[in-house]
């Protein structure tokens, strides 16, 4: 009998405990219903996160670099 597996990678932010205007980007990896979160070592302003696109808003070189990092993890 063939077994099927599910796999997904989503990105989310966690606000800093000391400064709520800063957030850290995490990758949530889900395999067969079990999920784990790992930091991708990127820090952004909380207001710059687009949750629907799972990317940072903006066009600066820094933003492009972070979004490329997200895509490479994806």
Short mmCIF file of N, CA and C in Angstrom, two decimals:
data_model
loop_
_atom_site.label_atom_id
_atom_site.label_comp_id
_atom_site.label_asym_id
_atom_site.label_seq_id
_atom_site.Cartn_x
_atom_site.Cartn_y
_atom_site.Cartn_z
N UNK A 1 0.84 -1.17 0.00
CA UNK A 1 0.00 0.00 0.00
C UNK A 1 0.89 1.24 0.00
N UNK A 2 0.56 2.17 -0.88
CA UNK A 2 1.36 3.39 -1.00
C UNK A 2 0.94 4.41 0.06
N UNK A 3 1.92 5.00 0.69
CA UNK A 3 1.66 5.98 1.75
C UNK A 3 1.89 7.39 1.20
N UNK A 4 0.97 8.30 1.48
CA UNK A 4 1.13 9.67 1.03
C UNK A 4 1.61 10.54 2.17
N UNK A 5 2.45 11.51 1.83
CA UNK A 5 3.00 12.44 2.80
C UNK A 5 2.61 13.86 2.41
N UNK A 6 2.47 14.70 3.41
CA UNK A 6 2.21 16.11 3.15
C UNK A 6 3.39 16.91 3.65
N UNK A 7 3.69 18.00 2.92
CA UNK A 7 4.82 18.85 3.26
C UNK A 7 4.46 20.28 2.91
N UNK A 8 4.77 21.22 3.83
CA UNK A 8 4.51 22.63 3.56
C UNK A 8 5.52 23.48 4.30
N UNK A 9 5.84 24.63 3.69
CA UNK A 9 6.71 25.62 4.34
C UNK A 9 5.98 26.95 4.29
N UNK A 10 5.74 27.52 5.45
CA UNK A 10 5.10 28.83 5.57
C UNK A 10 6.03 29.75 6.34
N UNK A 11 5.87 31.05 6.12
CA UNK A 11 6.69 32.03 6.82
C UNK A 11 5.82 32.93 7.67
N UNK A 12 6.31 33.26 8.84
CA UNK A 12 5.58 34.12 9.77
C UNK A 12 6.58 34.96 10.55
N UNK A 13 6.05 35.95 11.25
CA UNK A 13 6.92 36.79 12.08
C UNK A 13 6.52 36.67 13.54
N UNK A 14 7.49 36.82 14.39
CA UNK A 14 7.30 36.88 15.84
C UNK A 14 7.85 38.21 16.30
N UNK A 15 7.01 38.97 17.01
CA UNK A 15 7.44 40.27 17.51
C UNK A 15 8.48 40.08 18.62
N UNK A 16 9.40 41.02 18.67
CA UNK A 16 10.41 41.02 19.72
C UNK A 16 9.73 41.26 21.05
N UNK A 17 10.19 40.60 22.10
CA UNK A 17 9.60 40.78 23.42
C UNK A 17 9.94 42.15 24.00
N UNK A 18 11.07 42.70 23.61
CA UNK A 18 11.49 43.99 24.18
C UNK A 18 11.05 45.17 23.35
N UNK A 19 10.94 45.01 22.04
CA UNK A 19 10.56 46.11 21.15
C UNK A 19 9.54 45.59 20.14
N UNK A 20 8.27 45.88 20.35
CA UNK A 20 7.18 45.34 19.53
C UNK A 20 7.20 45.84 18.08
N UNK A 21 8.02 46.85 17.77
CA UNK A 21 8.09 47.35 16.40
C UNK A 21 9.05 46.53 15.55
N UNK A 22 9.76 45.60 16.17
CA UNK A 22 10.71 44.75 15.46
C UNK A 22 10.20 43.31 15.52
N UNK A 23 10.37 42.60 14.40
CA UNK A 23 9.93 41.20 14.32
C UNK A 23 11.01 40.34 13.69
N UNK A 24 10.98 39.07 14.01
CA UNK A 24 11.91 38.10 13.47
C UNK A 24 11.15 37.15 12.57
N UNK A 25 11.74 36.78 11.44
CA UNK A 25 11.07 35.92 10.47
C UNK A 25 11.39 34.46 10.79
N UNK A 26 10.33 33.64 10.81
CA UNK A 26 10.45 32.21 11.06
C UNK A 26 9.86 31.43 9.90
N UNK A 27 10.43 30.27 9.64
CA UNK A 27 9.86 29.32 8.67
C UNK A 27 9.17 28.23 9.47
N UNK A 28 7.92 27.98 9.15
CA UNK A 28 7.19 26.87 9.79
C UNK A 28 7.14 25.73 8.78
N UNK A 29 7.78 24.64 9.14
CA UNK A 29 7.85 23.47 8.27
C UNK A 29 6.89 22.42 8.82
N UNK A 30 5.96 21.99 7.97
CA UNK A 30 4.96 21.00 8.38
C UNK A 30 5.14 19.75 7.54
N UNK A 31 5.29 18.62 8.22
CA UNK A 31 5.43 17.33 7.55
C UNK A 31 4.44 16.37 8.19
N UNK A 32 3.51 15.89 7.40
CA UNK A 32 2.49 14.95 7.86
C UNK A 32 1.76 15.47 9.11
N UNK A 33 1.43 16.74 9.13
CA UNK A 33 0.67 17.31 10.23
C UNK A 33 1.49 17.76 11.43
N UNK A 34 2.77 17.44 11.47
CA UNK A 34 3.64 17.88 12.56
C UNK A 34 4.44 19.08 12.10
N UNK A 35 4.43 20.15 12.89
CA UNK A 35 5.13 21.36 12.46
C UNK A 35 6.23 21.75 13.44
N UNK A 36 7.24 22.39 12.88
CA UNK A 36 8.36 22.94 13.64
C UNK A 36 8.65 24.32 13.05
N UNK A 37 9.12 25.21 13.90
CA UNK A 37 9.49 26.54 13.45
C UNK A 37 10.98 26.76 13.66
N UNK A 38 11.60 27.36 12.64
CA UNK A 38 13.01 27.72 12.75
C UNK A 38 13.19 29.16 12.31
N UNK A 39 14.09 29.86 12.94
CA UNK A 39 14.39 31.23 12.57
C UNK A 39 15.24 31.22 11.31
N UNK A 40 14.97 32.17 10.41
CA UNK A 40 15.82 32.28 9.23
C UNK A 40 16.83 33.42 9.43
N UNK A 41 16.94 33.90 10.67
CA UNK A 41 17.95 34.89 11.07
C UNK A 41 17.78 36.23 10.35
N UNK A 42 16.53 36.65 10.14
CA UNK A 42 16.24 37.95 9.53
C UNK A 42 15.37 38.75 10.49
N UNK A 43 15.66 40.04 10.59
CA UNK A 43 14.93 40.95 11.47
C UNK A 43 14.37 42.09 10.62
N UNK A 44 13.08 42.41 10.84
CA UNK A 44 12.43 43.46 10.06
C UNK A 44 11.58 44.33 10.98
N UNK A 45 11.06 45.42 10.44
CA UNK A 45 10.06 46.22 11.15
C UNK A 45 8.73 45.48 11.02
N UNK A 46 8.01 45.37 12.11
CA UNK A 46 6.76 44.62 12.13
C UNK A 46 5.79 45.10 11.05
N UNK A 47 5.70 46.39 10.84
CA UNK A 47 4.73 46.95 9.88
C UNK A 47 5.08 46.63 8.43
N UNK A 48 6.30 46.17 8.17
CA UNK A 48 6.73 45.88 6.80
C UNK A 48 6.41 44.46 6.34
N UNK A 49 5.81 43.64 7.19
CA UNK A 49 5.52 42.25 6.84
C UNK A 49 4.18 42.13 6.15
N UNK A 50 4.14 41.44 5.01
CA UNK A 50 2.90 41.14 4.29
C UNK A 50 2.58 39.67 4.52
N UNK A 51 1.64 39.39 5.40
CA UNK A 51 1.32 38.01 5.79
C UNK A 51 0.74 37.20 4.64
N UNK A 52 -0.04 37.83 3.77
CA UNK A 52 -0.65 37.10 2.65
C UNK A 52 0.41 36.62 1.66
N UNK A 53 1.37 37.49 1.37
CA UNK A 53 2.43 37.14 0.42
C UNK A 53 3.59 36.44 1.08
N UNK A 54 3.61 36.44 2.42
CA UNK A 54 4.71 35.89 3.20
C UNK A 54 6.03 36.47 2.72
N UNK A 55 6.06 37.81 2.65
CA UNK A 55 7.24 38.53 2.19
C UNK A 55 7.27 39.91 2.84
N UNK A 56 8.41 40.57 2.71
CA UNK A 56 8.58 41.91 3.25
C UNK A 56 8.13 42.91 2.21
N UNK A 57 7.39 43.95 2.64
CA UNK A 57 6.94 45.00 1.74
C UNK A 57 8.08 45.97 1.48
N UNK A 58 8.15 46.47 0.25
CA UNK A 58 9.14 47.48 -0.09
C UNK A 58 9.96 47.09 -1.28
N UNK A 59 10.84 48.03 -1.69
CA UNK A 59 11.65 47.81 -2.89
C UNK A 59 13.13 48.08 -2.66
N UNK A 60 13.52 48.33 -1.43
CA UNK A 60 14.93 48.64 -1.16
C UNK A 60 15.79 47.40 -1.39
N UNK A 61 17.07 47.62 -1.50
CA UNK A 61 18.00 46.51 -1.71
C UNK A 61 17.95 45.54 -0.53
N UNK A 62 17.82 46.07 0.69
CA UNK A 62 17.73 45.23 1.89
C UNK A 62 16.48 44.34 1.84
N UNK A 63 15.35 44.93 1.47
CA UNK A 63 14.09 44.18 1.36
C UNK A 63 14.21 43.10 0.29
N UNK A 64 14.79 43.43 -0.85
CA UNK A 64 14.96 42.45 -1.93
C UNK A 64 15.84 41.29 -1.46
N UNK A 65 16.88 41.62 -0.71
CA UNK A 65 17.79 40.60 -0.20
C UNK A 65 17.07 39.65 0.77
N UNK A 66 16.25 40.21 1.67
CA UNK A 66 15.50 39.39 2.63
C UNK A 66 14.49 38.51 1.89
N UNK A 67 13.78 39.08 0.92
CA UNK A 67 12.80 38.30 0.15
C UNK A 67 13.47 37.19 -0.66
N UNK A 68 14.67 37.45 -1.17
CA UNK A 68 15.42 36.40 -1.88
C UNK A 68 15.81 35.29 -0.91
N UNK A 69 16.17 35.67 0.32
CA UNK A 69 16.52 34.68 1.33
C UNK A 69 15.30 33.81 1.64
N UNK A 70 14.14 34.43 1.79
CA UNK A 70 12.90 33.69 2.03
C UNK A 70 12.65 32.69 0.91
N UNK A 71 12.81 33.14 -0.34
CA UNK A 71 12.57 32.26 -1.49
C UNK A 71 13.58 31.11 -1.53
N UNK A 72 14.80 31.37 -1.14
CA UNK A 72 15.81 30.30 -1.16
C UNK A 72 15.50 29.24 -0.09
N UNK A 73 14.90 29.66 1.02
CA UNK A 73 14.50 28.72 2.07
C UNK A 73 13.26 27.93 1.62
N UNK A 74 12.38 28.60 0.92
CA UNK A 74 11.13 27.99 0.46
C UNK A 74 11.46 26.79 -0.40
#
